[in-house]
Amino acid sequence: MKARMPASSNLACATCYGQGVTNTEQGPLACPDCGGEGKLPSPMVLTDWRLRELERHYQTLGGETGQDVQWLVSEVRRAHHALVQILAASQEAADDGDPITSKIKFLANDVLGAYPVKRA
Ligand SMILES: [Zn+2]
């Protein structure tokens, strides 16, 4: 089951002012913060990028702290994956108007930030 999720938010990247490129001494380069898109990725993508960064950093560090962080990152990934599955599963039933699955969908999305939430 594939979740229907937007790949990016509609927030313009503050680093490149939505242009997708930054000027460097070597000339224009793809903006490192938005990957050249000009828009910030969704919170889910940002979380994944940050987890990868942490993994890379602590892999090279090694030792007990490195192992602890690797374990934490894998636990966060497992929980994140479970929430994505819950969101996807609740989506279909919530679309049919079931209040409990609508609540489950809302709670999972609140943590994941997959969809912008319209607050009353
Ligand atoms: Zn940017």
PDB file of C-alpha atoms and ligand atoms in Angstrom:
ATOM      1  CA  MET A   1       0.000   0.000   0.000  1.00  0.00           C
ATOM      2  CA  LYS A   2       1.449   3.318  -1.076  1.00  0.00           C
ATOM      3  CA  ALA A   3       0.560   6.438   0.877  1.00  0.00           C
ATOM      4  CA  ARG A   4      -0.541   9.488  -1.078  1.00  0.00           C
ATOM      5  CA  MET A   5       1.832  12.096   0.216  1.00  0.00           C
ATOM      6  CA  PRO A   6       3.163  15.348  -1.168  1.00  0.00           C
ATOM      7  CA  ALA A   7       6.910  15.302  -1.824  1.00  0.00           C
ATOM      8  CA  SER A   8       7.352  18.916  -0.870  1.00  0.00           C
ATOM      9  CA  SER A   9       5.749  21.640   1.151  1.00  0.00           C
ATOM     10  CA  ASN A  10       4.820  24.970  -0.363  1.00  0.00           C
ATOM     11  CA  LEU A  11       7.319  26.841   1.777  1.00  0.00           C
ATOM     12  CA  ALA A  12       9.957  28.678  -0.232  1.00  0.00           C
ATOM     13  CA  CYS A  13      13.497  27.824   0.808  1.00  0.00           C
ATOM     14  CA  ALA A  14      14.961  30.652   2.909  1.00  0.00           C
ATOM     15  CA  THR A  15      18.540  29.798   1.919  1.00  0.00           C
ATOM     16  CA  CYS A  16      18.111  30.365  -1.840  1.00  0.00           C
ATOM     17  CA  TYR A  17      14.939  32.521  -1.655  1.00  0.00           C
ATOM     18  CA  GLY A  18      13.091  29.909  -3.702  1.00  0.00           C
ATOM     19  CA  GLN A  19      15.574  30.057  -6.593  1.00  0.00           C
ATOM     20  CA  GLY A  20      17.054  26.572  -6.067  1.00  0.00           C
ATOM     21  CA  VAL A  21      20.608  27.804  -6.616  1.00  0.00           C
ATOM     22  CA  THR A  22      23.202  29.439  -4.417  1.00  0.00           C
ATOM     23  CA  ASN A  23      26.105  31.479  -5.703  1.00  0.00           C
ATOM     24  CA  THR A  24      29.524  30.275  -4.638  1.00  0.00           C
ATOM     25  CA  GLU A  25      33.103  31.137  -5.596  1.00  0.00           C
ATOM     26  CA  GLN A  26      32.877  28.205  -8.053  1.00  0.00           C
ATOM     27  CA  GLY A  27      29.723  29.678  -9.588  1.00  0.00           C
ATOM     28  CA  PRO A  28      26.045  28.777  -9.085  1.00  0.00           C
ATOM     29  CA  LEU A  29      25.388  25.454  -7.337  1.00  0.00           C
ATOM     30  CA  ALA A  30      22.205  23.565  -6.446  1.00  0.00           C
ATOM     31  CA  CYS A  31      21.034  24.817  -3.054  1.00  0.00           C
ATOM     32  CA  PRO A  32      22.075  22.295  -0.361  1.00  0.00           C
ATOM     33  CA  ASP A  33      19.013  22.930   1.822  1.00  0.00           C
ATOM     34  CA  CYS A  34      16.286  22.288  -0.753  1.00  0.00           C
ATOM     35  CA  GLY A  35      18.255  20.130  -3.195  1.00  0.00           C
ATOM     36  CA  GLY A  36      17.719  22.704  -5.966  1.00  0.00           C
ATOM     37  CA  GLU A  37      13.915  22.594  -5.735  1.00  0.00           C
ATOM     38  CA  GLY A  38      13.470  26.111  -4.365  1.00  0.00           C
ATOM     39  CA  LYS A  39      10.835  24.727  -1.964  1.00  0.00           C
ATOM     40  CA  LEU A  40      11.429  22.973   1.319  1.00  0.00           C
ATOM     41  CA  PRO A  41      10.748  19.244   1.243  1.00  0.00           C
ATOM     42  CA  SER A  42       7.928  17.863   3.384  1.00  0.00           C
ATOM     43  CA  PRO A  43       8.699  17.321   7.086  1.00  0.00           C
ATOM     44  CA  MET A  44       8.888  13.573   6.344  1.00  0.00           C
ATOM     45  CA  VAL A  45      11.660  14.109   3.793  1.00  0.00           C
ATOM     46  CA  LEU A  46      13.488  16.513   6.118  1.00  0.00           C
ATOM     47  CA  THR A  47      13.355  13.890   8.897  1.00  0.00           C
ATOM     48  CA  ASP A  48      14.804  11.286   6.548  1.00  0.00           C
ATOM     49  CA  TRP A  49      17.595  13.634   5.437  1.00  0.00           C
ATOM     50  CA  ARG A  50      18.454  14.412   9.070  1.00  0.00           C
ATOM     51  CA  LEU A  51      18.498  10.720  10.033  1.00  0.00           C
ATOM     52  CA  ARG A  52      20.869   9.981   7.152  1.00  0.00           C
ATOM     53  CA  GLU A  53      23.123  12.850   8.234  1.00  0.00           C
ATOM     54  CA  LEU A  54      23.218  11.517  11.805  1.00  0.00           C
ATOM     55  CA  GLU A  55      23.890   7.996  10.558  1.00  0.00           C
ATOM     56  CA  ARG A  56      26.798   9.133   8.365  1.00  0.00           C
ATOM     57  CA  HIS A  57      28.279  11.299  11.101  1.00  0.00           C
ATOM     58  CA  TYR A  58      28.109   8.663  13.843  1.00  0.00           C
ATOM     59  CA  GLN A  59      29.183   5.810  11.553  1.00  0.00           C
ATOM     60  CA  THR A  60      32.560   7.488  11.127  1.00  0.00           C
ATOM     61  CA  LEU A  61      32.732   8.303  14.839  1.00  0.00           C
ATOM     62  CA  GLY A  62      32.249   4.662  15.917  1.00  0.00           C
ATOM     63  CA  GLY A  63      32.587   3.625  19.559  1.00  0.00           C
ATOM     64  CA  GLU A  64      29.814   3.221  22.083  1.00  0.00           C
ATOM     65  CA  THR A  65      28.211   6.581  21.269  1.00  0.00           C
ATOM     66  CA  GLY A  66      28.250   5.738  17.561  1.00  0.00           C
ATOM     67  CA  GLN A  67      26.551   2.395  18.234  1.00  0.00           C
ATOM     68  CA  ASP A  68      23.974   4.024  20.528  1.00  0.00           C
ATOM     69  CA  VAL A  69      23.094   6.625  17.885  1.00  0.00           C
ATOM     70  CA  GLN A  70      22.861   3.934  15.170  1.00  0.00           C
ATOM     71  CA  TRP A  71      20.427   2.038  17.383  1.00  0.00           C
ATOM     72  CA  LEU A  72      18.378   5.202  18.067  1.00  0.00           C
ATOM     73  CA  VAL A  73      18.236   6.073  14.358  1.00  0.00           C
ATOM     74  CA  SER A  74      17.003   2.580  13.482  1.00  0.00           C
ATOM     75  CA  GLU A  75      14.340   2.766  16.220  1.00  0.00           C
ATOM     76  CA  VAL A  76      13.164   6.177  14.939  1.00  0.00           C
ATOM     77  CA  ARG A  77      13.004   4.716  11.407  1.00  0.00           C
ATOM     78  CA  ARG A  78      10.949   1.736  12.622  1.00  0.00           C
ATOM     79  CA  ALA A  79       8.485   4.002  14.462  1.00  0.00           C
ATOM     80  CA  HIS A  80       8.334   6.370  11.487  1.00  0.00           C
ATOM     81  CA  HIS A  81       7.672   3.484   9.105  1.00  0.00           C
ATOM     82  CA  ALA A  82       4.905   2.164  11.391  1.00  0.00           C
ATOM     83  CA  LEU A  83       3.248   5.610  11.432  1.00  0.00           C
ATOM     84  CA  VAL A  84       3.397   5.819   7.637  1.00  0.00           C
ATOM     85  CA  GLN A  85       1.716   2.402   7.442  1.00  0.00           C
ATOM     86  CA  ILE A  86      -0.932   3.496   9.972  1.00  0.00           C
ATOM     87  CA  LEU A  87      -1.560   6.727   8.048  1.00  0.00           C
ATOM     88  CA  ALA A  88      -1.889   4.868   4.750  1.00  0.00           C
ATOM     89  CA  ALA A  89      -4.199   2.228   6.258  1.00  0.00           C
ATOM     90  CA  SER A  90      -6.389   4.823   7.982  1.00  0.00           C
ATOM     91  CA  GLN A  91      -6.648   6.957   4.872  1.00  0.00           C
ATOM     92  CA  GLU A  92      -8.974   4.656   2.984  1.00  0.00           C
ATOM     93  CA  ALA A  93     -11.372   4.142   5.906  1.00  0.00           C
ATOM     94  CA  ALA A  94     -11.253   7.837   6.853  1.00  0.00           C
ATOM     95  CA  ASP A  95     -12.241   8.732   3.295  1.00  0.00           C
ATOM     96  CA  ASP A  96     -15.428   6.709   3.906  1.00  0.00           C
ATOM     97  CA  GLY A  97     -16.252   8.963   6.873  1.00  0.00           C
ATOM     98  CA  ASP A  98     -15.439   6.650   9.800  1.00  0.00           C
ATOM     99  CA  PRO A  99     -14.757   8.929  12.831  1.00  0.00           C
ATOM    100  CA  ILE A 100     -12.275   6.610  14.607  1.00  0.00           C
ATOM    101  CA  THR A 101     -10.092   6.135  11.547  1.00  0.00           C
ATOM    102  CA  SER A 102     -10.362   9.867  10.837  1.00  0.00           C
ATOM    103  CA  LYS A 103      -8.931  10.462  14.322  1.00  0.00           C
ATOM    104  CA  ILE A 104      -6.166   7.866  13.756  1.00  0.00           C
ATOM    105  CA  LYS A 105      -5.328   9.515  10.437  1.00  0.00           C
ATOM    106  CA  PHE A 106      -5.194  12.941  12.106  1.00  0.00           C
ATOM    107  CA  LEU A 107      -2.922  11.721  14.941  1.00  0.00           C
ATOM    108  CA  ALA A 108      -0.513   9.895  12.618  1.00  0.00           C
ATOM    109  CA  ASN A 109      -0.345  12.899  10.305  1.00  0.00           C
ATOM    110  CA  ASP A 110       0.178  15.261  13.236  1.00  0.00           C
ATOM    111  CA  VAL A 111       3.422  13.428  14.060  1.00  0.00           C
ATOM    112  CA  LEU A 112       4.542  12.844  10.464  1.00  0.00           C
ATOM    113  CA  GLY A 113       3.549  16.214   8.999  1.00  0.00           C
ATOM    114  CA  ALA A 114       2.712  14.481   5.719  1.00  0.00           C
ATOM    115  CA  TYR A 115      -0.167  16.852   4.982  1.00  0.00           C
ATOM    116  CA  PRO A 116      -0.681  20.457   5.977  1.00  0.00           C
ATOM    117  CA  VAL A 117      -3.317  20.580   8.715  1.00  0.00           C
ATOM    118  CA  LYS A 118      -6.106  23.146   8.431  1.00  0.00           C
ATOM    119  CA  ARG A 119      -6.816  24.319  11.969  1.00  0.00           C
ATOM    120  CA  ALA A 120     -10.216  25.869  12.688  1.00  0.00           C
TER     121      ALA A 120
HETATM  122 ZN    ZN B   1      17.143  26.326  -1.375  1.00  0.00          ZN
END
